[in-house]
Amino acid sequence: MSTIAVIASFGEEDQCAQAVHELRTAELGELQTFSPFPSHKIQHSFARPKSRARWATFTGGVTGVLTGLAITIGTSWEWNLNVGGKPVVSWPPFIVICFELMILLGGIFGLLGFFAFSGVPALEPAFGYSERFGSDLFGLVVRCDEPKASRIEAMLREAGAQEVSREIINQERVVADA
Amino acid sequence: MSVEAKTAEARGRGVADIIYTPVAVVGVKTTVVGVILAVLGLIGFAAGLARGEALTVWGGYLVNLLFFLSVAQGAVMVSVSYYLAQGRWAGTTQFRLAEAYAPFLWVGLVLFFGLYFGRAVIFPWVLHPIAQKAAWLNTPFLFARDGVMLFIMALLSSIFVRLSRGEAARAWILSPNDIEFPPSPIRRITPVLGILYCFFYSFLAVDLVMSLAPLWRSTLFGWYFFAGAYWSGIVTMTFTAVILRSQLKAGNVFTRPKVFHDLGKYVFAFSIFWVYLLFAQYIVIWYGDIPVETFFLVQRVHHMPWSPLSIACAFLIFLIPFLVLMSVRTKEIPSILGLVSLLGIIGMWLERYVLVEPSLSLDAIPFGLTQLLITLGFLGAFILCSIPGLNRVATAATAGEPIGEDE
């Protein structure tokens, strides 16, 4: 059985989001959208679980705090720093270092996590992309098995798609894109 | 465009077609409770004085005056900052909520002059003037300047609240998709109020808190004080919202998760701001280690019985809101948000208590029946002042208005 890509274009953000919602509920295929601007509505319609990038940020933050503690406490002990008769390890000024390192490493890890998990940068346009999806249309690509294609096309038209086309894609390509 | 034209335009879009049926959820029962509490307060006040507990009475009086003034003014400033930041996302309900406590400002002004009769008890510089500071710390000047400041704030706040409740402002709030400034009278008064608030509440902090320990100084103290006041307004609003949610008919604004999410974010953010200022102040004093600066902190952080209370403040105002409200889900659960904000209210009251009382009574916590009754009395007066405003909140909350676009 060959795999089909049904490509639909929408003039309205709401229609596209609605179509995503319906197809997702019906579990008819694998969906991908293109939008000329970042759309929260379409994003919400996918109802995806939260990104794993947040764990990268968290790890970075914790690493930062621990690094800060290691640097401040470690150097204070190593050099036996006595500042104005205060205890060698006094926490109030260390908070500042730990806080700053938490922000710094949390930010850097978060950024790296974002690149690692989002697939950005994508050097070649994704399958089904058309230049109009970058200017005035919303695109929706549905990958599915051939028998389901006509039902999907009907649903897309009903949701308000301007154009619906069908392309046969080979199996290898799907794996590479996924 | 004239006010009428703007209103008509808003009507045309359908946002001002909402029918406002006055809702009086907060009525007789609350009034009775308020009156009883206020009377109890008077009794506690009189009995305390009659039993010769002047220091306890006036200490409690000052703490509560500072706290409830902070809440009333802080909440008005929340509304002011909505306008300054063009924050129409909240719909009218949150503006009404922030303005509900404003009438207490007038009561607070009158009660402030009550301090005149207790001045010799609580202000050490009245009986033992400090020569270098006498030009600033003397009775006539202090009561004159603080009285004028509180009067100006009460007056401007009342004018502002009146403007904000007007047709034009409401039409502006309800048309969040227009890129347009608020009505021009509001545009003029809000920056003035914002700047005066920072100045005047800094002065009040210096005059009514710092001068209780007249040798102490911290240049950041005023800022810290009014930022705390702002936060106490936010938590009181949030707690009120949670209470009203269950009191009003089904489908009111407070049943929408977005509203609590917004309030929760506000509580979370300004709790961090409070601790930031606290720490900024603490670390400078800690590093400098100059006795004239450190004694104020030592009395509160290291000295019994005050040490646990100070630490409790850090938990109630910062740690609990920070850890609990970090997630979106907990912000949207009314019982959790309500509990955190109630603890926040208690924490802010305790914070004002810990700022004031150790200067008056270093070795014992003077809290007893007298101070409890005085606190209840202030609470009663505060509730009585808030009733008309809360009914406005209730009306706005049940009118079925749109509140911002992404829900």
Coordinates of C-alpha atoms in Angstrom, one line a residue:
Chain A
M1 CA 0.0 0.0 0.0
S2 CA 1.5 3.3 -1.0
T3 CA 1.5 6.3 1.3
I4 CA -0.3 9.4 0.2
A5 CA 0.1 13.0 1.1
V6 CA -3.0 15.2 1.0
I7 CA -2.0 18.8 0.8
A8 CA -4.7 21.4 1.6
S9 CA -4.4 25.2 1.7
F10 CA -6.6 27.5 3.8
G11 CA -7.2 31.2 3.7
E12 CA -8.2 31.4 7.3
E13 CA -6.3 30.5 10.4
D14 CA -9.5 29.3 12.2
Q15 CA -10.4 26.9 9.3
C16 CA -6.9 25.4 9.4
A17 CA -7.0 25.0 13.2
Q18 CA -10.5 23.4 12.9
A19 CA -9.4 21.0 10.2
V20 CA -6.4 19.9 12.3
H21 CA -8.7 19.4 15.3
E22 CA -11.1 17.3 13.3
L23 CA -8.5 15.1 11.6
R24 CA -6.7 14.6 14.8
T25 CA -9.8 13.5 16.6
A26 CA -10.6 11.1 13.7
E27 CA -7.0 9.8 13.8
L28 CA -6.7 9.6 10.1
G29 CA -3.0 10.4 9.5
E30 CA 0.0 12.2 10.4
L31 CA -0.4 16.0 10.3
Q32 CA 1.9 18.9 9.5
T33 CA 1.0 22.5 9.1
F34 CA 2.6 25.6 7.5
S35 CA 1.6 29.0 8.5
P36 CA 2.7 32.5 7.4
F37 CA 3.0 33.6 11.1
P38 CA 3.3 31.7 14.4
S39 CA -0.3 30.7 15.2
H40 CA -1.4 29.9 18.7
K41 CA -4.7 28.6 17.5
I42 CA -3.2 26.0 15.2
Q43 CA -0.6 25.1 17.9
H44 CA -3.4 24.5 20.4
S45 CA -5.4 22.5 17.9
F46 CA -2.5 19.9 17.8
A47 CA -2.8 19.5 21.6
R48 CA 0.8 18.3 21.7
P49 CA 2.4 17.5 25.0
K50 CA 4.8 20.1 26.4
S51 CA 8.1 20.3 24.7
R52 CA 11.0 18.3 26.2
A53 CA 13.2 21.5 25.8
R54 CA 11.9 22.6 29.2
W55 CA 13.8 19.8 30.8
A56 CA 17.0 21.0 29.2
T57 CA 16.3 24.4 30.7
F58 CA 15.7 22.9 34.1
T59 CA 18.9 20.8 33.9
G60 CA 20.8 23.9 33.0
G61 CA 19.3 25.9 35.9
V62 CA 20.2 23.2 38.4
T63 CA 23.7 22.8 36.9
G64 CA 24.1 26.5 37.2
V65 CA 23.2 26.6 40.9
L66 CA 25.5 23.7 41.7
T67 CA 28.3 25.3 39.7
G68 CA 27.8 28.5 41.6
L69 CA 27.9 26.8 44.9
A70 CA 31.0 24.8 43.9
I71 CA 32.8 28.0 42.7
T72 CA 31.9 30.2 45.7
I73 CA 32.2 27.6 48.5
G74 CA 35.2 25.9 46.9
T75 CA 37.3 29.0 46.4
S76 CA 36.4 30.3 49.8
W77 CA 37.6 27.1 51.4
E78 CA 40.6 26.8 49.2
W79 CA 41.8 30.3 50.0
N80 CA 40.3 30.5 53.5
L81 CA 38.9 33.9 52.6
N82 CA 38.1 35.9 55.7
V83 CA 36.1 39.0 54.7
G84 CA 35.5 41.5 57.5
G85 CA 35.5 38.7 60.1
K86 CA 32.5 37.0 58.6
P87 CA 32.4 33.2 58.4
V88 CA 34.5 31.8 55.5
V89 CA 31.4 30.3 53.9
S90 CA 28.7 33.0 54.2
W91 CA 25.7 32.4 52.0
P92 CA 24.3 35.9 51.2
P93 CA 26.8 36.9 48.5
F94 CA 26.8 33.4 47.1
I95 CA 23.1 33.6 46.3
V96 CA 23.9 36.3 43.7
I97 CA 26.5 34.1 41.9
C98 CA 24.2 31.0 42.1
F99 CA 21.3 33.0 40.7
E100 CA 23.3 34.5 37.8
L101 CA 24.7 31.1 36.9
M102 CA 21.3 29.5 37.1
I103 CA 20.0 32.1 34.6
L104 CA 23.0 31.8 32.3
L105 CA 23.2 28.0 32.1
G106 CA 19.4 27.6 32.1
G107 CA 19.3 30.0 29.2
I108 CA 22.1 28.3 27.2
F109 CA 20.8 24.8 27.9
G110 CA 17.3 25.9 27.0
L111 CA 18.5 27.3 23.7
L112 CA 20.5 24.1 22.9
G113 CA 17.5 22.0 23.9
F114 CA 15.3 24.0 21.6
F115 CA 17.6 23.3 18.6
A116 CA 17.9 19.7 19.6
F117 CA 14.2 19.0 19.9
S118 CA 12.6 21.3 17.3
G119 CA 14.5 20.2 14.3
V120 CA 15.6 23.8 13.6
P121 CA 17.4 24.7 11.4
A122 CA 15.7 22.7 8.6
L123 CA 17.9 23.3 5.5
E124 CA 15.5 21.8 3.0
P125 CA 11.9 22.8 2.9
A126 CA 9.6 20.2 4.4
F127 CA 7.6 18.0 2.1
G128 CA 4.5 19.8 0.8
Y129 CA 5.7 23.3 1.4
S130 CA 4.7 25.9 -1.1
E131 CA 5.8 29.6 -1.1
R132 CA 2.3 30.8 -0.5
F133 CA 2.3 29.1 2.9
G134 CA 4.9 31.7 3.8
S135 CA 2.8 34.6 2.6
D136 CA -1.0 34.4 2.6
L137 CA -2.1 30.8 3.0
F138 CA -2.1 28.2 5.7
G139 CA -1.0 24.7 4.6
L140 CA -1.9 21.4 6.0
V141 CA -0.2 18.2 4.9
V142 CA -1.8 14.9 5.9
R143 CA 0.2 11.6 5.4
C144 CA -2.0 8.6 5.3
D145 CA -2.6 5.3 3.7
E146 CA -4.3 5.4 0.3
P147 CA -7.8 4.1 1.2
K148 CA -8.3 6.9 3.7
A149 CA -7.3 9.7 1.3
S150 CA -10.7 10.4 -0.2
R151 CA -12.3 10.7 3.2
I152 CA -9.6 13.1 4.3
E153 CA -10.1 15.2 1.2
A154 CA -13.8 15.4 1.9
M155 CA -13.2 16.5 5.4
L156 CA -10.7 19.1 4.4
R157 CA -13.0 20.6 1.8
E158 CA -15.8 20.7 4.3
A159 CA -13.5 22.5 6.7
G160 CA -13.1 25.2 4.1
A161 CA -9.9 24.3 2.2
Q162 CA -9.3 26.4 -0.9
E163 CA -7.3 23.7 -2.7
V164 CA -6.8 20.1 -2.0
S165 CA -4.2 18.0 -3.9
R166 CA -2.9 14.5 -3.6
E167 CA 0.7 13.3 -4.0
I168 CA 2.1 9.9 -3.7
I169 CA 5.2 9.8 -1.6
N170 CA 7.7 6.9 -1.2
Q171 CA 8.2 5.2 2.1
E172 CA 11.8 6.3 2.6
R173 CA 10.9 9.9 2.3
V174 CA 8.4 9.6 5.1
V175 CA 10.9 8.1 7.4
A176 CA 13.4 10.8 6.6
D177 CA 11.0 13.6 7.3
A178 CA 9.5 12.1 10.4
Chain B
M1 CA -13.4 61.6 18.8
S2 CA -15.8 62.5 21.6
V3 CA -16.6 60.3 24.5
E4 CA -20.2 59.8 23.2
A5 CA -18.9 58.9 19.7
K6 CA -16.4 56.4 21.2
T7 CA -19.1 54.8 23.4
A8 CA -21.4 54.7 20.4
E9 CA -18.7 53.1 18.3
A10 CA -18.1 50.5 21.1
R11 CA -21.8 49.9 21.1
G12 CA -21.7 49.3 17.4
R13 CA -19.3 46.5 18.0
G14 CA -21.6 45.0 20.5
V15 CA -19.3 45.2 23.5
A16 CA -21.3 47.9 25.3
D17 CA -24.6 46.1 24.6
I18 CA -24.0 44.1 27.7
I19 CA -26.7 44.7 30.2
Y20 CA -25.5 45.6 33.6
T21 CA -28.0 44.4 36.2
P22 CA -26.8 45.6 39.5
V23 CA -26.0 42.6 41.7
A24 CA -26.0 43.0 45.4
V25 CA -24.3 39.9 46.7
V26 CA -22.5 41.8 49.3
G27 CA -25.3 43.2 51.3
V28 CA -26.9 43.1 54.7
K29 CA -25.1 40.1 56.1
T30 CA -21.7 41.5 55.3
T31 CA -22.7 45.0 56.6
V32 CA -23.7 43.4 59.9
V33 CA -20.4 41.5 60.1
G34 CA -18.5 44.7 59.3
V35 CA -20.3 46.7 61.9
I36 CA -19.8 44.1 64.6
L37 CA -16.1 43.8 63.8
A38 CA -15.7 47.6 63.8
V39 CA -17.5 47.9 67.2
L40 CA -15.3 45.1 68.6
G41 CA -12.3 47.1 67.5
L42 CA -13.5 50.2 69.2
I43 CA -14.1 48.2 72.4
G44 CA -10.7 46.6 72.2
F45 CA -9.1 50.0 71.6
A46 CA -11.0 51.7 74.5
A47 CA -10.5 48.8 76.9
G48 CA -6.8 48.6 76.1
L49 CA -6.3 52.2 76.8
A50 CA -8.3 52.0 80.0
R51 CA -6.2 49.1 81.2
G52 CA -3.1 51.2 80.6
E53 CA -1.8 49.1 77.6
A54 CA -1.0 52.3 75.6
L55 CA 2.0 50.8 73.8
T56 CA 0.2 47.7 72.8
V57 CA -2.9 49.6 71.6
W58 CA -1.0 52.2 69.6
G59 CA 1.4 49.6 68.2
G60 CA -1.5 47.5 67.0
Y61 CA -3.2 50.7 65.7
L62 CA -0.2 51.7 63.6
V63 CA 0.4 48.2 62.2
N64 CA -3.2 47.9 61.1
L65 CA -3.3 51.4 59.7
L66 CA -0.2 50.7 57.6
F67 CA -1.5 47.3 56.5
F68 CA -5.0 48.3 55.4
L69 CA -3.9 51.6 53.9
S70 CA -1.3 49.5 51.9
V71 CA -4.0 47.2 50.7
A72 CA -6.5 49.9 49.7
Q73 CA -3.8 52.1 48.0
G74 CA -1.9 49.1 46.5
A75 CA -5.0 47.8 44.9
V76 CA -5.8 51.2 43.3
M77 CA -2.3 51.2 42.0
V78 CA -2.9 47.9 40.4
S79 CA -5.8 49.5 38.4
V80 CA -3.5 52.4 37.6
S81 CA -0.8 50.1 36.3
Y82 CA -3.4 48.3 34.1
Y83 CA -4.0 51.6 32.4
L84 CA -0.4 52.6 32.2
A85 CA 0.4 49.3 30.6
Q86 CA -2.8 49.3 28.4
G87 CA -3.8 46.1 30.1
R88 CA -7.2 45.5 28.7
W89 CA -6.8 41.8 28.7
A90 CA -8.5 41.5 32.0
G91 CA -11.9 43.0 31.0
T92 CA -13.7 45.4 33.4
T93 CA -14.0 43.0 36.3
Q94 CA -10.4 43.2 37.3
F95 CA -10.4 47.0 37.1
R96 CA -13.5 47.0 39.4
L97 CA -11.8 44.5 41.7
A98 CA -8.7 46.7 42.1
E99 CA -10.8 49.8 42.8
A100 CA -13.2 48.2 45.2
Y101 CA -11.3 49.1 48.4
A102 CA -10.6 52.7 47.5
P103 CA -13.1 54.3 50.0
F104 CA -10.9 53.0 52.8
L105 CA -8.3 55.6 51.8
W106 CA -10.5 58.3 53.4
V107 CA -11.1 56.3 56.5
G108 CA -7.4 55.7 56.7
L109 CA -6.7 59.4 56.4
V110 CA -8.9 60.1 59.4
L111 CA -7.4 57.2 61.3
F112 CA -3.9 58.5 60.6
F113 CA -4.7 61.7 62.5
G114 CA -5.7 59.4 65.4
L115 CA -2.0 58.6 65.7
Y116 CA -1.6 62.1 67.0
F117 CA -2.9 61.0 70.4
G118 CA -0.5 58.1 70.6
R119 CA 2.5 59.9 69.2
A120 CA 4.4 60.2 72.5
V121 CA 3.9 56.4 73.1
I122 CA 5.1 55.1 69.8
F123 CA 7.5 57.7 68.3
P124 CA 10.6 57.8 70.5
W125 CA 11.7 61.2 69.1
V126 CA 8.7 63.0 70.5
L127 CA 9.9 62.8 74.1
H128 CA 13.6 62.5 73.2
P129 CA 14.2 64.6 70.1
I130 CA 17.4 63.8 68.1
A131 CA 19.1 67.2 67.5
Q132 CA 20.4 66.4 64.0
K133 CA 17.0 65.0 62.8
A134 CA 14.7 67.4 64.6
A135 CA 14.1 69.5 61.6
W136 CA 12.4 66.5 59.9
L137 CA 11.2 64.4 62.9
N138 CA 9.0 66.8 64.8
T139 CA 5.3 66.4 65.5
P140 CA 3.7 69.3 63.6
F141 CA 5.8 68.8 60.4
L142 CA 5.3 65.0 60.4
F143 CA 1.5 65.1 60.8
A144 CA 1.2 68.0 58.3
R145 CA 3.3 66.4 55.5
D146 CA 1.9 62.9 55.9
G147 CA -1.6 64.2 56.3
V148 CA -1.2 66.2 53.1
M149 CA 0.3 63.2 51.3
L150 CA -2.5 60.9 52.4
F151 CA -5.1 63.5 51.5
I152 CA -3.7 64.0 48.0
M153 CA -3.5 60.2 47.4
A154 CA -7.1 59.7 48.6
L155 CA -8.4 62.6 46.5
L156 CA -6.5 61.6 43.3
S157 CA -7.4 57.9 43.8
S158 CA -11.1 58.8 44.2
I159 CA -11.0 61.0 41.1
F160 CA -9.3 58.2 39.2
V161 CA -11.7 55.6 40.4
R162 CA -14.6 57.7 39.3
L163 CA -13.0 58.2 35.8
S164 CA -12.3 54.6 35.5
R165 CA -15.9 53.6 36.2
G166 CA -17.1 56.1 33.6
E167 CA -18.6 55.1 30.2
A168 CA -15.6 56.2 28.2
A169 CA -13.1 54.1 30.2
R170 CA -15.4 51.1 30.1
A171 CA -15.8 51.3 26.3
W172 CA -12.0 51.5 26.1
I173 CA -11.5 48.5 28.3
L174 CA -14.0 46.5 26.3
S175 CA -12.4 47.1 22.9
P176 CA -9.1 45.3 23.3
N177 CA -8.5 44.9 19.6
D178 CA -8.1 48.6 19.0
I179 CA -4.7 50.1 19.3
E180 CA -5.8 53.2 21.2
F181 CA -4.8 55.1 24.3
P182 CA -7.2 55.2 27.3
P183 CA -9.5 58.2 27.6
S184 CA -7.4 61.4 28.0
P185 CA -8.3 62.3 31.6
I186 CA -7.2 58.8 32.7
R187 CA -4.1 59.2 30.6
R188 CA -3.2 62.3 32.5
I189 CA -4.0 61.1 36.0
T190 CA -2.4 57.7 36.0
P191 CA 1.3 58.7 35.6
V192 CA 0.8 61.3 38.3
L193 CA -0.7 58.8 40.7
G194 CA 2.0 56.3 39.9
I195 CA 4.8 58.7 40.6
L196 CA 3.2 60.2 43.7
Y197 CA 2.5 56.8 45.1
C198 CA 6.2 55.9 44.9
F199 CA 7.2 59.2 46.5
F200 CA 4.5 59.4 49.2
Y201 CA 4.6 55.8 50.3
S202 CA 8.4 56.1 50.6
F203 CA 7.9 59.1 52.9
L204 CA 5.3 57.2 54.9
A205 CA 7.7 54.3 55.3
V206 CA 10.3 56.7 56.5
D207 CA 8.0 58.6 58.8
L208 CA 5.8 55.9 60.2
V209 CA 8.2 52.9 60.3
M210 CA 11.8 53.9 60.1
S211 CA 11.3 56.8 62.6
L212 CA 10.2 54.2 65.2
A213 CA 13.9 53.3 65.3
P214 CA 15.1 56.8 64.4
L215 CA 18.8 55.9 64.3
W216 CA 18.3 53.4 61.6
R217 CA 18.5 54.2 57.9
S218 CA 18.2 52.3 54.6
T219 CA 17.9 54.1 51.4
L220 CA 15.9 51.2 49.8
F221 CA 13.4 51.0 52.6
G222 CA 10.7 53.2 51.0
W223 CA 10.8 51.2 47.7
Y224 CA 10.6 48.0 49.6
F225 CA 7.6 49.3 51.6
F226 CA 5.5 50.4 48.7
A227 CA 6.3 47.3 46.6
G228 CA 5.0 45.2 49.5
A229 CA 1.9 47.4 49.7
Y230 CA 1.3 46.8 46.0
W231 CA 1.6 43.1 46.5
S232 CA -0.8 43.2 49.4
G233 CA -3.3 44.8 47.1
I234 CA -2.8 42.0 44.6
V235 CA -3.3 39.2 47.1
T236 CA -6.4 40.8 48.6
M237 CA -7.9 41.1 45.1
T238 CA -7.1 37.5 44.3
F239 CA -8.6 36.3 47.6
T240 CA -11.7 38.4 47.0
A241 CA -12.0 36.9 43.5
V242 CA -11.9 33.4 44.9
I243 CA -14.6 34.2 47.5
L244 CA -16.8 35.9 44.9
R245 CA -16.5 33.0 42.5
S246 CA -18.5 30.8 44.8
Q247 CA -20.9 33.5 45.9
L248 CA -21.9 34.7 42.4
K249 CA -24.2 33.0 40.1
A250 CA -22.9 30.2 37.8
G251 CA -20.9 31.4 34.8
N252 CA -19.5 34.5 36.4
V253 CA -16.1 35.8 35.2
F254 CA -14.3 34.1 38.1
T255 CA -15.3 30.7 36.9
R256 CA -13.1 31.1 33.8
P257 CA -9.6 29.6 34.4
K258 CA -7.9 32.4 32.4
V259 CA -8.9 35.0 35.1
F260 CA -7.3 33.0 37.9
H261 CA -4.3 32.2 35.7
D262 CA -3.8 36.0 35.2
L263 CA -4.2 36.8 38.9
G264 CA -2.0 33.9 39.8
K265 CA 0.8 35.2 37.5
Y266 CA 0.4 38.6 39.1
V267 CA 0.7 37.1 42.6
F268 CA 3.7 35.1 41.5
A269 CA 5.6 37.9 39.8
F270 CA 5.3 40.5 42.5
S271 CA 6.1 38.1 45.2
I272 CA 9.5 37.7 43.5
F273 CA 9.8 41.5 43.2
W274 CA 9.2 41.8 47.0
V275 CA 11.9 39.3 47.8
Y276 CA 14.2 40.9 45.3
L277 CA 14.0 44.2 47.1
L278 CA 14.2 42.5 50.5
F279 CA 17.4 40.8 49.5
A280 CA 18.9 43.8 47.7
Q281 CA 18.5 45.7 51.0
Y282 CA 19.7 42.8 53.2
I283 CA 22.9 42.1 51.3
V284 CA 24.1 45.7 51.3
I285 CA 23.5 45.9 55.1
W286 CA 25.1 42.5 55.6
Y287 CA 28.2 43.4 53.6
G288 CA 28.7 46.8 55.1
D289 CA 28.2 45.5 58.6
I290 CA 27.9 48.9 60.1
P291 CA 26.2 48.8 63.5
V292 CA 23.9 51.7 62.8
E293 CA 22.5 49.7 59.9
T294 CA 22.6 46.2 61.2
F295 CA 20.8 46.5 64.5
F296 CA 17.4 46.8 62.8
L297 CA 17.9 43.5 61.0
V298 CA 19.6 41.8 64.0
Q299 CA 16.6 42.6 66.1
R300 CA 14.3 41.0 63.6
V301 CA 16.2 38.2 62.2
H302 CA 18.4 36.9 65.0
H303 CA 16.6 38.1 68.1
M304 CA 13.9 36.0 69.9
P305 CA 11.0 36.1 69.8
W306 CA 11.0 37.9 66.5
S307 CA 13.2 35.6 64.5
P308 CA 10.6 32.9 63.7
L309 CA 8.1 35.6 62.7
S310 CA 10.5 37.2 60.2
I311 CA 11.3 33.8 58.7
A312 CA 7.6 33.1 58.5
C313 CA 7.2 36.2 56.4
A314 CA 9.7 35.0 53.9
F315 CA 7.8 31.7 53.6
L316 CA 4.3 33.3 53.4
I317 CA 5.2 36.1 51.0
F318 CA 7.9 34.5 48.8
L319 CA 8.6 30.7 49.2
I320 CA 5.0 29.4 49.3
P321 CA 3.7 31.5 46.4
F322 CA 6.9 30.9 44.4
L323 CA 6.9 27.1 44.7
V324 CA 3.1 26.6 44.6
L325 CA 2.2 29.0 41.8
M326 CA 5.0 28.0 39.5
S327 CA 2.7 25.7 37.5
V328 CA -0.2 26.9 35.3
R329 CA -2.4 24.3 36.8
T330 CA -2.1 25.3 40.4
K331 CA -2.8 28.9 39.4
E332 CA -6.1 27.9 37.9
I333 CA -7.3 25.9 40.9
P334 CA -9.3 28.4 43.0
S335 CA -8.8 26.6 46.3
I336 CA -5.1 26.6 45.9
L337 CA -4.8 30.1 44.6
G338 CA -7.2 31.3 47.3
L339 CA -5.2 29.6 50.1
V340 CA -1.9 31.0 48.8
S341 CA -3.3 34.5 48.6
L342 CA -4.9 34.2 52.1
L343 CA -1.5 33.1 53.4
G344 CA 0.0 36.1 51.5
I345 CA -2.4 38.5 53.2
I346 CA -1.5 37.1 56.6
G347 CA 2.2 37.3 55.6
M348 CA 1.9 40.9 54.5
W349 CA 0.2 41.8 57.8
L350 CA 2.9 39.9 59.7
E351 CA 5.5 41.7 57.7
R352 CA 4.1 45.1 58.7
Y353 CA 3.9 43.8 62.3
V354 CA 7.6 42.7 62.3
L355 CA 8.6 46.0 60.8
V356 CA 6.8 48.0 63.5
E357 CA 6.6 46.1 66.7
P358 CA 10.3 45.1 67.5
S359 CA 11.0 48.8 67.6
L360 CA 8.4 49.3 70.3
S361 CA 8.6 46.1 72.3
L362 CA 11.9 44.3 71.6
D363 CA 11.7 41.3 74.0
A364 CA 8.0 40.3 73.9
I365 CA 5.4 39.9 71.2
P366 CA 2.6 42.3 72.4
F367 CA -0.1 40.4 70.4
G368 CA -3.0 39.5 72.7
L369 CA -6.7 40.1 72.9
T370 CA -6.4 43.9 72.6
Q371 CA -4.4 43.8 69.4
L372 CA -6.6 41.1 68.0
L373 CA -9.7 43.2 68.6
I374 CA -8.0 46.3 67.1
T375 CA -7.1 44.2 64.0
L376 CA -10.7 43.0 63.7
G377 CA -11.9 46.6 64.1
F378 CA -9.8 47.7 61.2
L379 CA -10.9 44.7 59.2
G380 CA -14.5 45.6 59.9
A381 CA -14.0 49.2 58.7
F382 CA -12.2 47.9 55.6
I383 CA -15.1 45.6 54.8
L384 CA -17.7 48.3 55.3
C385 CA -15.7 50.6 52.9
S386 CA -15.4 47.9 50.3
I387 CA -19.1 46.8 50.1
P388 CA -20.3 49.3 47.3
G389 CA -17.1 48.5 45.3
L390 CA -17.6 44.7 45.7
N391 CA -21.1 45.0 44.4
R392 CA -19.7 46.7 41.3
V393 CA -17.3 43.8 40.9
A394 CA -20.2 41.4 41.3
T395 CA -22.2 43.3 38.6
A396 CA -19.3 43.3 36.2
A397 CA -18.4 39.7 36.9
T398 CA -21.9 38.5 36.0
A399 CA -22.5 40.6 33.0
G400 CA -20.9 38.1 30.6
E401 CA -18.3 40.5 29.2
P402 CA -15.5 39.3 26.9
I403 CA -12.2 39.2 28.7
G404 CA -9.3 39.4 26.2
E405 CA -9.0 37.2 23.2
D406 CA -7.0 34.1 23.8
E407 CA -9.1 32.0 26.1

